[in-house]
Amino acid sequence: MERIVKDMTSHERYRGIPGKKCGTIILTAEELNCCRDAVLMQFCANKLDKKDFFGKSDPFLVFYRSNEDGSDVAATMGLTILNKSFTICHKTEVVKNTLNPVWQAFKISVRALCNGDYDRTIKVEVYDWDRDGSHDFIGEFTTSYRELSRGQSQFNVYEVVNPKKKGKKKKYSNSGTVTLLSFLVETEVSFLDYIKGGTQINFTVAIDFTASNGNPAQPTSLHYMNPYQLNAYGMALKAVGEIVQDYDSDKMFPALGFGAKLPPDGRISHEFALNGNPQNPYCDGIEGVMEAYYRSLKSVQLYGPTNFAPVINHVARYASSVKDGSQYFVLLIVTDGVISDMAQTKESIVNASKLPMSIIIVGVGPAEFDAMVELDGDDVRVSSRGKYAERDIVQFVPFRDYIDRSGNHVLSMARLAKDVLAEIPEQFLSYMRARGIKPSPAPPPYTPPTHVLQTQI
């Protein structure tokens, strides 16, 4: 334990090319506190120094958390820490052309602000913004979480001091003042708090049965029915399904197919039950989904086009009926990525972004997945007819990145699990926060009844 603590607070020096001075990198680490509080704060300033030749100033604030510096360790390495070091933890927006700015309220976690140490020094610097990035320093002050928690009061009016000015001018008092306007503490809840409180996660699986996957009778097909090993879809379903099924309470999965001609009349369907029962498309666990998938391959004809919108709308209909936080719906689409109804799919995603719903798209095969990346919306939020999605609800994972060259083995189930579920908790929380839904209290732990031994007399 002592070694662990020492390692977490130490500085490490890494050397470059022997005989050459390449500089020094100092790594510092600090154990994170388990504090889950966040604070919503707002500040204003009064009579700040004028820095711009034309106009006034364009002020903004920079907040710094003080670090737990290992000065004793640094000294043994020949390094000197003259001052306590700080790490930037927040910057406010710039308020243009004023010496009396009012900044917008902002939320920051207590861990980021002071790592749960209420008396740790928090430094705040005030700058005048310049277009070329050479922002002018106005002044600074220090405080702590404990001081800030007093809220709006005479204790939270801070003189902004420029040390250089103070050293040169005898009559210098300050470069203005900064005042705390409000301070509100919130306890941030986690994804697991909702699960413990009884929120049900419902997974639906949708599989691409379009002709672009290739003839299932041919070894080159992604749907090839090999009696000795899983095909690309089977591998993806089993690997990803075993990850997501742990979050589904009843392990019963509605399983759908799309893009195939169905017997007996050959009608094209983009929303059919894999088990052949549209009134009850549920399959028992991922093994049940796999069985229904292979049965469907033997009975349907791969066709097209590749339309995502019908299966998205299918799940959205269920999600729209439960908006109290008791249930959340996740649609898992396994596809080769050749999408035909991009415009309709975007519209479905924009509409579904208002519902308790997320979409995981797993791409199988060697195709370019540009359309899937676009739907993912990490870089640009998905939009349709001028409306943007209320929140990001799509996560895309290219399955080929997780299998070996033979395509028969998953290289790392842990990494696949991490990436498949990477965005679900935050997407879930973003819906609950937007609707103001709090987790229900977890039920008390089960205690077995005490049996009293009775002796017959």
Coordinates of C-alpha atoms in Angstrom, one line a residue:
M1 CA 0.0 0.0 0.0
E2 CA 2.8 2.4 0.9
R3 CA 4.5 1.7 -2.5
I4 CA 1.2 2.5 -4.3
V5 CA 0.7 5.8 -2.4
K6 CA 4.3 6.8 -3.1
D7 CA 3.9 6.0 -6.8
M8 CA 0.7 8.0 -7.1
T9 CA 2.3 11.1 -5.7
S10 CA 5.7 10.9 -7.2
H11 CA 7.4 12.6 -10.1
E12 CA 9.0 10.6 -12.8
R13 CA 11.9 11.8 -15.1
Y14 CA 12.2 10.2 -18.6
R15 CA 15.5 10.6 -20.4
G16 CA 15.8 11.0 -24.2
I17 CA 18.8 10.3 -26.5
P18 CA 22.0 9.5 -24.4
G19 CA 24.4 12.5 -24.5
K20 CA 21.7 14.9 -25.8
K21 CA 19.7 17.3 -23.7
C22 CA 16.1 16.7 -24.7
G23 CA 14.3 18.5 -21.9
T24 CA 12.5 17.0 -18.9
I25 CA 8.9 15.6 -18.7
I26 CA 7.5 15.5 -15.2
L27 CA 4.4 13.3 -14.6
T28 CA 2.4 13.8 -11.5
A29 CA -0.5 11.7 -10.4
E30 CA -3.2 12.1 -7.7
E31 CA -5.8 9.6 -6.5
L32 CA -9.3 10.8 -7.4
N33 CA -11.7 11.4 -4.6
C34 CA -15.1 9.6 -4.9
C35 CA -16.9 12.9 -4.4
R36 CA -19.9 13.0 -6.8
D37 CA -21.0 16.6 -6.2
A38 CA -21.0 19.3 -8.8
V39 CA -21.4 23.1 -8.3
L40 CA -23.3 25.6 -10.4
M41 CA -21.6 29.0 -10.0
Q42 CA -21.9 32.5 -11.5
F43 CA -19.5 35.4 -11.3
C44 CA -19.5 39.1 -12.2
A45 CA -16.7 41.7 -12.1
N46 CA -16.6 45.4 -11.4
K47 CA -14.1 48.2 -12.5
L48 CA -11.6 45.9 -14.2
D49 CA -8.5 47.5 -15.8
K50 CA -8.9 48.8 -19.3
K51 CA -6.6 46.9 -21.6
D52 CA -7.7 47.7 -25.1
F53 CA -6.5 50.9 -26.9
F54 CA -9.9 51.1 -28.7
G55 CA -12.8 50.2 -26.5
K56 CA -12.6 48.7 -23.0
S57 CA -11.6 45.1 -22.2
D58 CA -12.9 41.7 -23.3
P59 CA -12.6 39.8 -19.9
F60 CA -12.7 36.1 -19.2
L61 CA -11.8 34.0 -16.1
V62 CA -9.5 31.0 -15.9
F63 CA -9.9 28.7 -12.9
Y64 CA -7.0 26.6 -11.6
R65 CA -6.9 23.7 -9.1
S66 CA -3.8 23.5 -7.0
N67 CA -1.8 20.3 -7.3
E68 CA -0.4 18.0 -4.6
D69 CA 3.2 18.7 -5.5
G70 CA 5.8 16.2 -4.4
S71 CA 8.4 18.9 -3.7
D72 CA 10.5 16.5 -1.6
V73 CA 10.7 14.0 -4.4
A74 CA 11.6 16.7 -6.9
A75 CA 14.4 17.9 -4.7
T76 CA 16.1 14.5 -4.7
M77 CA 16.1 14.6 -8.5
G78 CA 17.8 18.0 -8.6
L79 CA 14.6 19.8 -9.5
T80 CA 13.3 22.8 -7.6
I81 CA 9.6 23.6 -7.3
L82 CA 9.6 27.3 -6.4
N83 CA 5.8 27.7 -6.3
K84 CA 2.9 25.4 -5.9
S85 CA 1.8 24.3 -9.4
F86 CA -1.8 24.6 -10.7
T87 CA -3.9 22.8 -13.3
I88 CA -6.5 24.6 -15.4
C89 CA -10.0 23.2 -14.6
H90 CA -12.3 25.8 -16.3
K91 CA -12.4 28.8 -18.5
T92 CA -15.4 31.1 -18.8
E93 CA -16.7 32.6 -22.0
V94 CA -15.4 36.1 -23.1
V95 CA -17.7 39.1 -22.4
K96 CA -16.9 41.7 -25.1
N97 CA -16.1 45.4 -24.5
T98 CA -16.9 45.9 -20.8
L99 CA -15.1 46.5 -17.5
N100 CA -18.1 45.2 -15.6
P101 CA -18.8 41.8 -17.1
V102 CA -21.4 39.2 -15.9
W103 CA -20.4 35.7 -17.0
Q104 CA -22.8 32.9 -17.6
A105 CA -23.4 30.4 -14.8
F106 CA -21.3 27.2 -15.3
K107 CA -21.3 23.7 -13.8
I108 CA -18.1 22.0 -12.7
S109 CA -17.6 18.8 -10.7
V110 CA -16.1 19.2 -7.2
R111 CA -13.4 16.6 -8.2
A112 CA -12.3 18.8 -11.1
L113 CA -12.4 22.0 -8.9
C114 CA -10.6 20.7 -5.8
N115 CA -10.8 16.9 -5.8
G116 CA -13.1 17.0 -2.8
D117 CA -10.6 18.9 -0.6
Y118 CA -12.7 21.9 0.5
D119 CA -9.7 23.8 1.8
R120 CA -7.4 23.4 -1.3
T121 CA -6.4 26.6 -2.9
I122 CA -8.3 27.6 -6.1
K123 CA -6.6 30.3 -8.1
V124 CA -8.6 32.5 -10.5
E125 CA -6.9 34.6 -13.2
V126 CA -8.6 37.4 -15.1
Y127 CA -7.6 38.1 -18.7
D128 CA -8.5 40.5 -21.5
W129 CA -9.1 38.4 -24.6
D130 CA -7.1 39.2 -27.8
R131 CA -7.8 37.8 -31.2
D132 CA -4.2 36.7 -31.8
G133 CA -4.1 34.6 -28.6
S134 CA -1.8 36.9 -26.6
H135 CA -4.4 37.6 -23.9
D136 CA -3.5 40.4 -21.5
F137 CA -3.3 39.5 -17.8
I138 CA -5.5 41.8 -15.7
G139 CA -5.0 40.2 -12.3
E140 CA -5.7 37.2 -10.0
F141 CA -7.1 36.1 -6.7
T142 CA -7.3 32.9 -4.7
T143 CA -10.1 31.2 -2.8
S144 CA -11.3 27.7 -1.8
Y145 CA -14.4 25.6 -2.1
R146 CA -15.2 26.2 1.6
E147 CA -15.1 30.0 1.0
L148 CA -17.1 29.8 -2.2
S149 CA -19.7 27.6 -0.5
R150 CA -20.7 30.6 1.7
G151 CA -22.5 31.8 -1.4
Q152 CA -23.2 35.5 -2.3
S153 CA -21.8 37.5 0.6
Q154 CA -19.2 40.0 1.6
F155 CA -16.8 37.1 1.9
N156 CA -17.0 36.3 -1.8
V157 CA -16.0 39.7 -3.2
Y158 CA -12.4 39.3 -4.3
E159 CA -9.8 42.0 -5.2
V160 CA -8.2 41.3 -8.5
V161 CA -4.5 41.9 -8.0
N162 CA -1.7 42.2 -10.6
P163 CA 1.5 41.4 -8.7
K164 CA 3.7 43.3 -11.2
K165 CA 1.6 46.5 -10.8
K166 CA 1.6 46.0 -7.0
G167 CA 5.4 45.8 -6.9
K168 CA 5.8 49.0 -9.0
K169 CA 3.1 51.3 -7.8
K170 CA 2.9 52.3 -4.1
K171 CA -0.7 53.5 -4.4
Y172 CA -1.9 50.5 -6.3
S173 CA -4.8 48.8 -4.6
N174 CA -6.3 46.4 -7.2
S175 CA -7.3 46.0 -10.9
G176 CA -11.0 45.6 -10.1
T177 CA -13.1 43.1 -8.1
V178 CA -14.8 39.8 -8.9
T179 CA -18.0 38.8 -7.1
L180 CA -19.6 35.4 -6.7
L181 CA -23.3 35.8 -7.6
S182 CA -24.6 32.3 -6.9
F183 CA -23.3 28.9 -5.7
L184 CA -25.5 25.8 -6.0
V185 CA -24.4 22.2 -5.1
E186 CA -25.9 19.2 -7.0
T187 CA -25.1 15.6 -6.4
E188 CA -24.5 13.9 -9.8
V189 CA -26.2 10.6 -10.2
S190 CA -24.7 7.7 -12.3
F191 CA -26.1 5.3 -14.8
L192 CA -25.9 2.5 -12.1
D193 CA -28.0 4.6 -9.7
Y194 CA -30.9 4.3 -12.1
I195 CA -30.3 0.6 -12.7
K196 CA -30.3 0.0 -8.9
G197 CA -33.5 2.0 -8.7
G198 CA -35.3 -0.3 -11.0
T199 CA -34.9 1.2 -14.5
Q200 CA -35.2 -1.5 -17.1
I201 CA -32.9 -1.6 -20.2
N202 CA -34.6 -3.2 -23.2
F203 CA -32.4 -4.4 -26.1
T204 CA -33.8 -5.0 -29.6
V205 CA -31.6 -6.7 -32.2
A206 CA -32.0 -5.9 -36.0
I207 CA -30.1 -7.8 -38.6
D208 CA -29.4 -6.8 -42.2
F209 CA -30.7 -9.4 -44.7
T210 CA -29.9 -7.5 -47.9
A211 CA -28.3 -9.0 -51.0
S212 CA -25.2 -6.8 -50.7
N213 CA -24.1 -9.2 -48.0
G214 CA -23.7 -11.9 -50.7
N215 CA -25.3 -15.3 -51.3
P216 CA -25.4 -17.3 -48.0
A217 CA -24.4 -20.4 -49.9
Q218 CA -21.1 -18.9 -51.0
P219 CA -18.1 -18.7 -48.7
T220 CA -17.5 -15.0 -49.6
S221 CA -20.9 -14.1 -48.1
L222 CA -21.1 -12.4 -44.7
H223 CA -24.1 -14.6 -44.1
Y224 CA -22.3 -17.8 -45.2
M225 CA -23.9 -20.8 -43.5
N226 CA -20.7 -22.7 -42.5
P227 CA -21.5 -25.8 -40.4
Y228 CA -18.2 -25.6 -38.6
Q229 CA -17.8 -22.0 -37.5
L230 CA -19.7 -18.7 -37.1
N231 CA -20.1 -16.4 -40.0
A232 CA -19.4 -12.6 -39.7
Y233 CA -22.9 -11.8 -38.5
G234 CA -22.9 -14.8 -36.1
M235 CA -19.6 -13.7 -34.6
A236 CA -20.7 -10.1 -34.2
L237 CA -24.1 -11.1 -32.7
K238 CA -22.6 -13.5 -30.2
A239 CA -19.7 -11.2 -29.2
V240 CA -21.8 -8.0 -28.9
G241 CA -24.9 -9.8 -27.6
E242 CA -23.0 -11.3 -24.7
I243 CA -21.9 -7.9 -23.7
V244 CA -25.3 -6.2 -23.9
Q245 CA -27.4 -9.0 -22.4
D246 CA -25.9 -8.4 -18.9
Y247 CA -27.8 -5.1 -18.9
D248 CA -31.2 -6.5 -20.0
S249 CA -33.1 -7.6 -16.9
D250 CA -35.3 -10.3 -18.5
K251 CA -32.8 -11.5 -21.2
M252 CA -35.7 -11.6 -23.7
F253 CA -34.7 -9.8 -26.9
P254 CA -37.1 -8.8 -29.7
A255 CA -35.1 -9.8 -32.8
L256 CA -35.9 -8.3 -36.2
G257 CA -34.6 -8.6 -39.8
F258 CA -34.8 -6.2 -42.6
G259 CA -34.2 -6.1 -46.4
A260 CA -35.5 -9.7 -47.3
K261 CA -38.2 -11.4 -49.3
L262 CA -40.4 -13.4 -47.0
P263 CA -42.2 -16.7 -47.7
P264 CA -44.7 -17.7 -48.9
D265 CA -45.6 -14.7 -51.2
G266 CA -42.2 -13.2 -51.5
R267 CA -43.1 -9.8 -50.1
I268 CA -40.2 -7.5 -49.2
S269 CA -40.0 -6.6 -45.5
H270 CA -37.8 -4.2 -43.6
E271 CA -39.2 -5.1 -40.2
F272 CA -39.9 -8.8 -39.7
A273 CA -39.6 -11.0 -36.7
L274 CA -36.8 -13.5 -36.9
N275 CA -38.8 -16.1 -35.0
G276 CA -41.7 -15.8 -37.5
N277 CA -44.1 -14.4 -34.8
P278 CA -44.7 -10.7 -35.4
Q279 CA -47.0 -10.6 -32.3
N280 CA -44.2 -12.0 -30.1
P281 CA -40.8 -11.4 -31.6
Y282 CA -38.9 -12.1 -28.4
C283 CA -36.0 -14.6 -28.3
D284 CA -34.7 -16.2 -25.1
G285 CA -31.2 -14.7 -24.7
I286 CA -28.5 -14.2 -27.3
E287 CA -28.6 -18.0 -28.0
G288 CA -32.2 -17.7 -28.9
V289 CA -31.5 -14.8 -31.2
M290 CA -28.7 -16.8 -32.9
E291 CA -31.1 -19.8 -33.5
A292 CA -33.8 -17.5 -34.9
Y293 CA -31.2 -15.8 -37.2
Y294 CA -30.0 -19.1 -38.7
R295 CA -33.6 -20.3 -39.2
S296 CA -34.4 -17.1 -41.0
L297 CA -31.4 -17.5 -43.3
K298 CA -32.8 -20.8 -44.5
S299 CA -36.3 -19.5 -45.2
V300 CA -36.0 -15.9 -46.5
Q301 CA -34.4 -14.5 -49.6
L302 CA -31.8 -11.8 -49.3
Y303 CA -33.0 -8.8 -51.2
G304 CA -33.0 -5.0 -50.5
P305 CA -32.9 -2.1 -50.3
T306 CA -31.1 -1.5 -47.0
N307 CA -33.5 0.6 -45.0
F308 CA -32.8 1.4 -41.3
A309 CA -35.7 3.7 -40.7
P310 CA -38.4 1.0 -40.2
V311 CA -36.6 -0.8 -37.4
I312 CA -35.7 2.5 -35.7
N313 CA -39.3 3.6 -35.9
H314 CA -40.3 0.1 -34.6
V315 CA -38.4 0.6 -31.3
A316 CA -39.3 4.3 -31.2
R317 CA -43.0 3.3 -31.0
Y318 CA -42.3 1.4 -27.8
A319 CA -40.0 4.0 -26.4
S320 CA -42.6 6.8 -26.9
S321 CA -45.0 5.0 -24.6
V322 CA -42.7 4.9 -21.6
K323 CA -41.3 8.4 -20.7
D324 CA -41.2 8.2 -16.9
G325 CA -37.7 6.8 -16.6
S326 CA -38.8 3.3 -15.7
Q327 CA -37.5 1.9 -19.1
Y328 CA -34.8 2.7 -21.6
F329 CA -34.6 1.2 -25.1
V330 CA -31.4 0.2 -27.0
L331 CA -31.5 -0.9 -30.7
L332 CA -28.6 -3.0 -31.9
I333 CA -28.3 -2.9 -35.7
V334 CA -25.9 -5.4 -37.3
T335 CA -25.2 -4.4 -40.9
D336 CA -22.8 -4.4 -43.8
G337 CA -23.2 -0.6 -44.0
V338 CA -24.6 -0.1 -47.5
I339 CA -27.6 2.1 -46.5
S340 CA -30.3 3.1 -48.9
D341 CA -32.6 5.4 -46.9
M342 CA -30.2 7.9 -45.5
A343 CA -32.6 10.8 -45.4
Q344 CA -35.4 8.8 -43.7
T345 CA -32.9 7.3 -41.3
K346 CA -31.7 10.7 -40.3
E347 CA -35.2 11.9 -39.7
S348 CA -36.0 8.8 -37.6
I349 CA -32.8 9.5 -35.5
V350 CA -33.8 13.1 -35.0
N351 CA -37.3 12.0 -33.8
A352 CA -35.9 9.2 -31.6
S353 CA -33.4 11.6 -29.9
K354 CA -36.4 13.0 -27.9
L355 CA -37.2 9.5 -26.6
P356 CA -35.6 7.2 -24.0
M357 CA -33.6 5.4 -26.7
S358 CA -30.1 4.7 -28.1
I359 CA -28.9 3.0 -31.2
I360 CA -25.7 0.8 -31.5
I361 CA -24.7 0.1 -35.1
V362 CA -22.2 -2.7 -35.6
G363 CA -20.7 -2.8 -39.1
V364 CA -19.5 -6.2 -40.4
G365 CA -17.4 -6.8 -43.5
P366 CA -14.8 -4.8 -45.4
A367 CA -17.0 -1.9 -46.7
E368 CA -16.3 1.7 -46.2
F369 CA -18.6 2.9 -43.4
D370 CA -18.7 6.6 -44.1
A371 CA -22.5 6.7 -43.8
M372 CA -22.4 5.0 -40.4
V373 CA -19.8 7.4 -39.1
E374 CA -22.1 10.3 -40.3
L375 CA -25.0 8.7 -38.4
D376 CA -22.8 8.4 -35.3
G377 CA -22.9 12.2 -34.9
D378 CA -19.8 12.6 -32.8
D379 CA -18.3 15.3 -35.0
V380 CA -21.5 16.8 -36.4
R381 CA -24.9 16.3 -34.8
V382 CA -27.4 14.5 -37.1
S383 CA -30.0 16.7 -38.7
S384 CA -33.0 16.4 -40.9
R385 CA -35.1 19.1 -42.6
G386 CA -33.3 21.8 -40.7
K387 CA -33.8 20.1 -37.3
Y388 CA -30.9 18.8 -35.3
A389 CA -31.1 15.7 -33.0
E390 CA -31.8 16.8 -29.4
R391 CA -28.9 14.6 -28.3
D392 CA -26.4 12.1 -29.7
I393 CA -28.0 8.7 -29.6
V394 CA -26.0 6.6 -32.1
Q395 CA -22.8 4.7 -31.4
F396 CA -21.0 3.0 -34.4
V397 CA -18.5 0.2 -34.0
P398 CA -16.7 -1.4 -37.0
F399 CA -16.4 -5.1 -36.0
R400 CA -13.4 -5.8 -38.2
D401 CA -11.3 -3.6 -35.8
Y402 CA -11.7 -6.3 -33.1
I403 CA -11.0 -9.6 -34.9
D404 CA -7.8 -11.3 -36.1
R405 CA -6.7 -11.5 -39.7
S406 CA -8.4 -14.9 -40.2
G407 CA -11.7 -13.2 -39.1
N408 CA -12.5 -16.1 -36.8
H409 CA -11.5 -14.8 -33.3
V410 CA -12.2 -11.6 -31.4
L411 CA -8.9 -10.1 -30.3
S412 CA -10.2 -8.4 -27.2
M413 CA -13.7 -8.8 -25.7
A414 CA -12.8 -6.2 -23.1
R415 CA -12.0 -3.6 -25.7
L416 CA -15.0 -4.5 -27.8
A417 CA -17.3 -4.3 -24.7
K418 CA -15.8 -0.9 -23.8
D419 CA -16.3 0.6 -27.3
V420 CA -19.8 -0.9 -27.8
L421 CA -21.1 0.5 -24.5
A422 CA -18.9 3.6 -24.5
E423 CA -21.7 6.1 -25.1
I424 CA -24.8 4.4 -23.7
P425 CA -24.4 5.6 -20.1
E426 CA -24.0 9.2 -21.0
Q427 CA -26.7 9.0 -23.7
F428 CA -29.0 7.5 -21.0
L429 CA -28.1 10.2 -18.5
S430 CA -28.5 13.0 -21.0
Y431 CA -32.2 11.9 -21.5
M432 CA -32.8 11.6 -17.8
R433 CA -31.2 15.0 -17.0
A434 CA -33.1 16.8 -19.8
R435 CA -36.4 15.4 -18.5
G436 CA -35.6 16.0 -14.8
I437 CA -36.0 12.3 -14.0
K438 CA -34.2 11.3 -10.8
P439 CA -33.4 7.6 -10.0
S440 CA -35.7 5.8 -7.7
P441 CA -34.1 4.8 -4.4
A442 CA -32.6 1.3 -4.5
P443 CA -34.6 -1.3 -2.6
P444 CA -33.1 -2.5 0.8
P445 CA -30.8 -5.5 0.5
Y446 CA -32.5 -8.8 0.9
T447 CA -32.3 -10.4 4.3
P448 CA -33.4 -14.0 4.6
P449 CA -36.1 -14.7 7.2
T450 CA -35.0 -16.0 10.6
H451 CA -36.3 -19.5 11.3
V452 CA -37.2 -20.2 14.9
L453 CA -36.5 -23.7 15.9
Q454 CA -39.5 -25.0 17.9
T455 CA -39.2 -28.0 20.1
Q456 CA -42.4 -30.0 20.8
I457 CA -43.0 -30.7 24.4

